[in-house]
mmCIF file of C-alpha atoms in Angstrom:
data_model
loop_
_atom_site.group_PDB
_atom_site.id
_atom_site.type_symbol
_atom_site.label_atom_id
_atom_site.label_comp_id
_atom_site.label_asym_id
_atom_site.label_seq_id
_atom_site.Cartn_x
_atom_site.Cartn_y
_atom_site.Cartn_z
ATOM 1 C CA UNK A 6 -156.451 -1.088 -108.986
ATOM 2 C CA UNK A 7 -157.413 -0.361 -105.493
ATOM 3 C CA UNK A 8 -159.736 -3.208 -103.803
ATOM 4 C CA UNK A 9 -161.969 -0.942 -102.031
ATOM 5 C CA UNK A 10 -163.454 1.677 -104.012
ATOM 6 C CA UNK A 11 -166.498 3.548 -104.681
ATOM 7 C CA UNK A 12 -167.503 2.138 -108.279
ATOM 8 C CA UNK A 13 -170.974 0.466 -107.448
ATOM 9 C CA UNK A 14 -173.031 2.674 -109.749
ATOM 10 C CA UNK A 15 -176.537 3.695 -109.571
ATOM 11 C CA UNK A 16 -178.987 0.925 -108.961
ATOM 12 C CA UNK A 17 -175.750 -1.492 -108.490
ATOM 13 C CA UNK A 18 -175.026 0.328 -105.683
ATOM 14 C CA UNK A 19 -177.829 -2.106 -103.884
ATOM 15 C CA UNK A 20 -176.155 -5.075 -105.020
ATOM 16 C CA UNK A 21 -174.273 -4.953 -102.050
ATOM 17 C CA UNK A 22 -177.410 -5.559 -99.492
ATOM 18 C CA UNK A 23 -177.251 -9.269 -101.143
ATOM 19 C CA UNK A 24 -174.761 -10.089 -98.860
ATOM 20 C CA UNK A 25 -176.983 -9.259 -95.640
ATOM 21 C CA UNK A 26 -179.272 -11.880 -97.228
ATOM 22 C CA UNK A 27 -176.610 -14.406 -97.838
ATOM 23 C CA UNK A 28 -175.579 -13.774 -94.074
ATOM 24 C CA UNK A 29 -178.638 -14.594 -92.394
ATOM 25 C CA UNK A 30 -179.272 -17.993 -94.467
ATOM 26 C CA UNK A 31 -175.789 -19.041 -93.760
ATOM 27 C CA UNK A 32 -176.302 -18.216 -90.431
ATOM 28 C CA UNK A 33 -179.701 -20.270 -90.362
ATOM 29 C CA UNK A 34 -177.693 -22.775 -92.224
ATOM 30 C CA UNK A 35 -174.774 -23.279 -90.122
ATOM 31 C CA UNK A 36 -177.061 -23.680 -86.944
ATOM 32 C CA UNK A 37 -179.028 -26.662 -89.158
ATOM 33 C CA UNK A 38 -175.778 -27.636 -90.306
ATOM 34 C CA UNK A 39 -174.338 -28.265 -86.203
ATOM 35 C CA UNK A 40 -177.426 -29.839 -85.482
ATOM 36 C CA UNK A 41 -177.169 -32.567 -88.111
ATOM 37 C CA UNK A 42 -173.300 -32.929 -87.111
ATOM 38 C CA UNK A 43 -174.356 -33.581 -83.236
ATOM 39 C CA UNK A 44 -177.056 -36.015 -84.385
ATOM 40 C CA UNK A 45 -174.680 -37.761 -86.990
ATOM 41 C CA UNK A 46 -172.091 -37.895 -84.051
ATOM 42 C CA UNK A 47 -174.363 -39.579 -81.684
ATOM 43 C CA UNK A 48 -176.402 -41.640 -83.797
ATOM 44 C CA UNK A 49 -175.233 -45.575 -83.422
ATOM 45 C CA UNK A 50 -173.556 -47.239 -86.027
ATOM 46 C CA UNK A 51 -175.809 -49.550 -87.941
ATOM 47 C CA UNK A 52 -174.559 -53.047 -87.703
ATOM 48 C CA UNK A 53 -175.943 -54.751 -90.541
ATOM 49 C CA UNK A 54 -175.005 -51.791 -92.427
ATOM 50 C CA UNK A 55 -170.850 -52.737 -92.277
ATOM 51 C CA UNK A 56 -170.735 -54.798 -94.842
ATOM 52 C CA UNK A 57 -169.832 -51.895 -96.729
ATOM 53 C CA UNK A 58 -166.621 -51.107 -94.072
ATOM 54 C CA UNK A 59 -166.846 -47.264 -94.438
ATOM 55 C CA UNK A 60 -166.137 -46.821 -90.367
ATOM 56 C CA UNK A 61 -167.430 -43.401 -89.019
ATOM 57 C CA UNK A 62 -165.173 -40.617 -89.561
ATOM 58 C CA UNK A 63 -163.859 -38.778 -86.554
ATOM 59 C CA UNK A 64 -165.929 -36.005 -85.274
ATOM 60 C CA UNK A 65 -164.304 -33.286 -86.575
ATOM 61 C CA UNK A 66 -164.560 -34.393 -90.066
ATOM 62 C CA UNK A 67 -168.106 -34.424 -89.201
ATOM 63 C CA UNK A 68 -168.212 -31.227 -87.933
ATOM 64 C CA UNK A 69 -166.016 -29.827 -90.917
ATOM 65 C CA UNK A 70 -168.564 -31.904 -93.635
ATOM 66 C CA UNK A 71 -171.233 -30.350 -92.083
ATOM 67 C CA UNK A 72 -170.256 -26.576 -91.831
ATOM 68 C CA UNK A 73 -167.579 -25.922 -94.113
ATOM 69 C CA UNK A 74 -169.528 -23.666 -96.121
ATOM 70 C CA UNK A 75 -171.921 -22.064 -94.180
ATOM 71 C CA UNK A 76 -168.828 -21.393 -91.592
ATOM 72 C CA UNK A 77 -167.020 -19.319 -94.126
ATOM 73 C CA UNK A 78 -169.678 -17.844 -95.880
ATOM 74 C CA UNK A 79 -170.470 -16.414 -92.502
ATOM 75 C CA UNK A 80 -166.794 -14.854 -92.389
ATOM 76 C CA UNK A 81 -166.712 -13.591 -95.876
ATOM 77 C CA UNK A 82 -170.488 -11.714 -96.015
ATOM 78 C CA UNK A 83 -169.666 -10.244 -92.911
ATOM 79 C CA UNK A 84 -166.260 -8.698 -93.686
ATOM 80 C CA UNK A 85 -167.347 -7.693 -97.037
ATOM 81 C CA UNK A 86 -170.644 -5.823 -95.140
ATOM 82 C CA UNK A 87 -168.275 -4.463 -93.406
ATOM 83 C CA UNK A 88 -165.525 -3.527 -95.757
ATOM 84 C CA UNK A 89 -168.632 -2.350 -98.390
ATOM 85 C CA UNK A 90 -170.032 -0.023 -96.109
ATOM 86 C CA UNK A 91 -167.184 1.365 -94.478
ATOM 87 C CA UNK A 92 -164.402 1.417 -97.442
ATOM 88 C CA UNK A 93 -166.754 0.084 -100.420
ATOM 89 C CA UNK A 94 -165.390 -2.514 -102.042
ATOM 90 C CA UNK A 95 -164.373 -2.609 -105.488
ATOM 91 C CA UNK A 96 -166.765 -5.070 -108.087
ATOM 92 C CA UNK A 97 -164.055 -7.260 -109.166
ATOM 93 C CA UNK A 98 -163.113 -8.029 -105.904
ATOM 94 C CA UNK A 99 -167.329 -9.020 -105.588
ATOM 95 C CA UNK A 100 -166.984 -11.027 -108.838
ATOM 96 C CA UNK A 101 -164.314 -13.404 -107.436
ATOM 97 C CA UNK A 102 -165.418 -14.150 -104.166
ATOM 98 C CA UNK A 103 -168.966 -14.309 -105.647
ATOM 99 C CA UNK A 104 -167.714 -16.883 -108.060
ATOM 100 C CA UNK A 105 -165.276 -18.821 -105.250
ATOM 101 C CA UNK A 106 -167.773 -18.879 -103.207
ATOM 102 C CA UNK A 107 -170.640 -20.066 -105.791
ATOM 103 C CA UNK A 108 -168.511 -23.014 -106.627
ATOM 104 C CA UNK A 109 -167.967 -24.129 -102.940
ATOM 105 C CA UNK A 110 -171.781 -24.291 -102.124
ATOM 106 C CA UNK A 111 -172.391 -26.427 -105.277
ATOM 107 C CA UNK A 112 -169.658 -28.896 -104.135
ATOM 108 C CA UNK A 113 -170.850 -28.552 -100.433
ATOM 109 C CA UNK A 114 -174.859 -28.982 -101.646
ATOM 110 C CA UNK A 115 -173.665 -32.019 -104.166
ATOM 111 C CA UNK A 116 -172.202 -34.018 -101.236
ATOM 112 C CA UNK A 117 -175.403 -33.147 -99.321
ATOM 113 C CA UNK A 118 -177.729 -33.669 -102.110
ATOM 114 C CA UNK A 119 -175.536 -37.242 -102.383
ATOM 115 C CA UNK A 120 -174.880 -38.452 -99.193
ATOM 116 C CA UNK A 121 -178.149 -37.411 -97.843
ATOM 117 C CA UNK A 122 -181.156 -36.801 -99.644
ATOM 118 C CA UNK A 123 -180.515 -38.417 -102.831
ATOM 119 C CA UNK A 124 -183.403 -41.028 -104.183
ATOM 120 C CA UNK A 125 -180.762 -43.893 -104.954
ATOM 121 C CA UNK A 126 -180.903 -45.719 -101.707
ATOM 122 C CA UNK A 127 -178.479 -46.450 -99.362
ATOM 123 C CA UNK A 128 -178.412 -50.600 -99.990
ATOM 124 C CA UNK A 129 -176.373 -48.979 -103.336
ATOM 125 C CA UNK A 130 -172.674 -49.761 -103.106
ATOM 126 C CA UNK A 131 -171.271 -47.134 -104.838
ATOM 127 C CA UNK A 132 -172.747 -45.116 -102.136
ATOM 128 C CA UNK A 133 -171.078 -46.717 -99.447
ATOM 129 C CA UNK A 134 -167.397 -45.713 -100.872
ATOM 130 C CA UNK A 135 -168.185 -42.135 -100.435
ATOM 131 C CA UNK A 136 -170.497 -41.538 -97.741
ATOM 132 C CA UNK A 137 -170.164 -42.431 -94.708
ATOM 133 C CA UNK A 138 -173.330 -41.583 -93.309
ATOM 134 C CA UNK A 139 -174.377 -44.785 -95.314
ATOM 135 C CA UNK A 140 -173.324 -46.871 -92.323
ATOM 136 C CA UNK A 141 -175.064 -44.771 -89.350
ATOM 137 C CA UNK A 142 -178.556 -45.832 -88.041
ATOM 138 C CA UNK A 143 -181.397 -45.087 -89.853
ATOM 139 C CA UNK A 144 -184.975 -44.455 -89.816
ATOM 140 C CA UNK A 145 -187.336 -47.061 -91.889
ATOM 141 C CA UNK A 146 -186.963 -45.931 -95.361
ATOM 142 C CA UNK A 147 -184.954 -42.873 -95.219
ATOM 143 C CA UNK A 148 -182.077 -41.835 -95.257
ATOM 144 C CA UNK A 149 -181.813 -39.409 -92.568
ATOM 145 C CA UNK A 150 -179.584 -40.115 -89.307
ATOM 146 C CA UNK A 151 -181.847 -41.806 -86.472
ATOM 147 C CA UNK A 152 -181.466 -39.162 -83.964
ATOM 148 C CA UNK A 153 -181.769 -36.017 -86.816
ATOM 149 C CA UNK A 154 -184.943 -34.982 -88.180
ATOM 150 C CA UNK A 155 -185.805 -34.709 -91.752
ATOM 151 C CA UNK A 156 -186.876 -30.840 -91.427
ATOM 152 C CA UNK A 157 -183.029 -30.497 -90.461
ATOM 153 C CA UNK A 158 -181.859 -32.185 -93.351
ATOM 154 C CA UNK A 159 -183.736 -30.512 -95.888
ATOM 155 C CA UNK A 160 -183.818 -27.514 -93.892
ATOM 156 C CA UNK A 161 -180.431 -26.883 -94.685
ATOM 157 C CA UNK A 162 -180.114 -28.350 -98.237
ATOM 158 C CA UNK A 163 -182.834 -25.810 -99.438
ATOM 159 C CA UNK A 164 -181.119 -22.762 -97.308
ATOM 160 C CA UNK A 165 -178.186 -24.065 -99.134
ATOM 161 C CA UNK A 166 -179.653 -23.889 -102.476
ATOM 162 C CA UNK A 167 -180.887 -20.013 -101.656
ATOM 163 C CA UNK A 168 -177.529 -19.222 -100.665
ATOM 164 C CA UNK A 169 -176.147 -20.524 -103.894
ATOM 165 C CA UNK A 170 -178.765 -18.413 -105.621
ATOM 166 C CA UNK A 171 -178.059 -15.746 -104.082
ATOM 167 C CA UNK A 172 -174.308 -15.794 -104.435
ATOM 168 C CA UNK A 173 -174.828 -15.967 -108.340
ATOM 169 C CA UNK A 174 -177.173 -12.662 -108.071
ATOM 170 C CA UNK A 175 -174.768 -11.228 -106.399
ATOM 171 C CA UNK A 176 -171.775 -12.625 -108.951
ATOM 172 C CA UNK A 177 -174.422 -10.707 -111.968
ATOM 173 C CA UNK A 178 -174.402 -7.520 -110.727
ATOM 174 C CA UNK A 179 -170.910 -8.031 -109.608
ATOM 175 C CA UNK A 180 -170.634 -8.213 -113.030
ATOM 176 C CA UNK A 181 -172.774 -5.632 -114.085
ATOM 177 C CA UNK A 182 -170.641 -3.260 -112.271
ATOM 178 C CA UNK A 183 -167.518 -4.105 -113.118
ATOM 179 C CA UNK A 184 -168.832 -4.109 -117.295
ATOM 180 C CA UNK A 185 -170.148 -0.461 -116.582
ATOM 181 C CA UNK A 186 -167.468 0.830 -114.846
ATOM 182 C CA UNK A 187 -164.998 0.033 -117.808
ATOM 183 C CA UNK A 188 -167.382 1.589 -120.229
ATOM 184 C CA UNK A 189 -167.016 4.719 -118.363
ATOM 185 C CA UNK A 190 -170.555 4.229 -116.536
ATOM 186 C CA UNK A 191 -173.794 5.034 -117.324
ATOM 187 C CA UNK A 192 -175.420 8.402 -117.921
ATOM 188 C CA UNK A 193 -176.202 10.227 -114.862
ATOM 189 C CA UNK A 194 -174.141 7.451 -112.933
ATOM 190 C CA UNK A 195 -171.507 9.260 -112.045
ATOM 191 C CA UNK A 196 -170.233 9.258 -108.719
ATOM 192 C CA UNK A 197 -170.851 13.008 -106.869
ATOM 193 C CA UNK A 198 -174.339 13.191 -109.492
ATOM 194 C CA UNK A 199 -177.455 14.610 -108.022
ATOM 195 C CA UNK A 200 -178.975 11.164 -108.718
ATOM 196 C CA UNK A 201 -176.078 9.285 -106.364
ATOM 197 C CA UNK A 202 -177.122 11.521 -103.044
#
């Protein structure tokens, strides 16, 4: 089975333009995503805050925290824009990066969701094992990095969450697809049909 063919089937055959969506929030995403990095990088360490002993991590874990996701969601949309439109790519192929990709931006958005914005505060210990952003400087009651703002932080955990929903859209008619294409396609769906031009 070839990876790039034409089986995206007659209203499926949009399914596809998902991934121009899912570009443009990642893209919106990763810029909110660098942003919070640089502030997290330059924010101070909060003193009274090291009991805990979670020291800052270097700056390209940072970096890599920050935009691991959006970074290669970037990548994959665009190559499989690409690929779609020029060689179309086959559904299964869809339905596995779809789902590879769905799972990454639920771990990604839990460590955000976590680390970040989560209601438990910061004084929790627990916390303080796994996130280090427990120790940085911060506002009075928040938990957002001094120098970040909170439209950057939520900014990019609700882009995140549209990107996840739109990654398991595009995973059901991934799916769609590759169910009609084993049963042979739908009436009328057939590729050359006067309803395909």
């Amino acid at each position: 089975m070839a990876i790039f063919t034409n089986n995206w089937t007659g209203r499926l055959r949009y399914a596809p333009l998902i991934n121009i969506a899912i570009l443009l929030a990642s893209v919106v995403t990763f810029g909110l995503a660098v942003a919070y990095a640089r502030a997290s990088i330059r924010t101070p360490m909060d003193e009274q805050a090291l009991i805990y002993m979670r020291p800052r991590p270097a700056n390209s874990k940072i970096i890599v925290y920050s935009t691991f996701m959006p970074f290669f969601s970037i990548l994959q949309s665009g190559l499989d824009l690409s690929f779609h439109y020029l060689i179309s790519l086959h559904p299964i192929y869809s339905l596995a990066i779809s789902s590879v990709y769905s799972i990454g931006w639920l771990v990604q958005w839990s460590l955000w969701l976590h680390c970040e914005i989560s209601s438990i505060g910061f004084d929790n210990a627990g916390k303080g094992e796994t996130c280090w952003q427990v120790n940085l400087d911060h506002r009075e009651n928040s938990t957002v990095p001094f120098r970040s703002s909170e439209g950057v932080v939520n900014g990019r955990f609700g882009l995140g969450t549209v990107v996840i929903a739109l990654y398991l859209a595009y995973w059901t008619m991934s799916l769609m697809a590759v169910l009609r294409n084993r049963r042979g396609g739908a009436k009328g769906d057939k590729i050359g049909s006067p309803e395909m031009r």
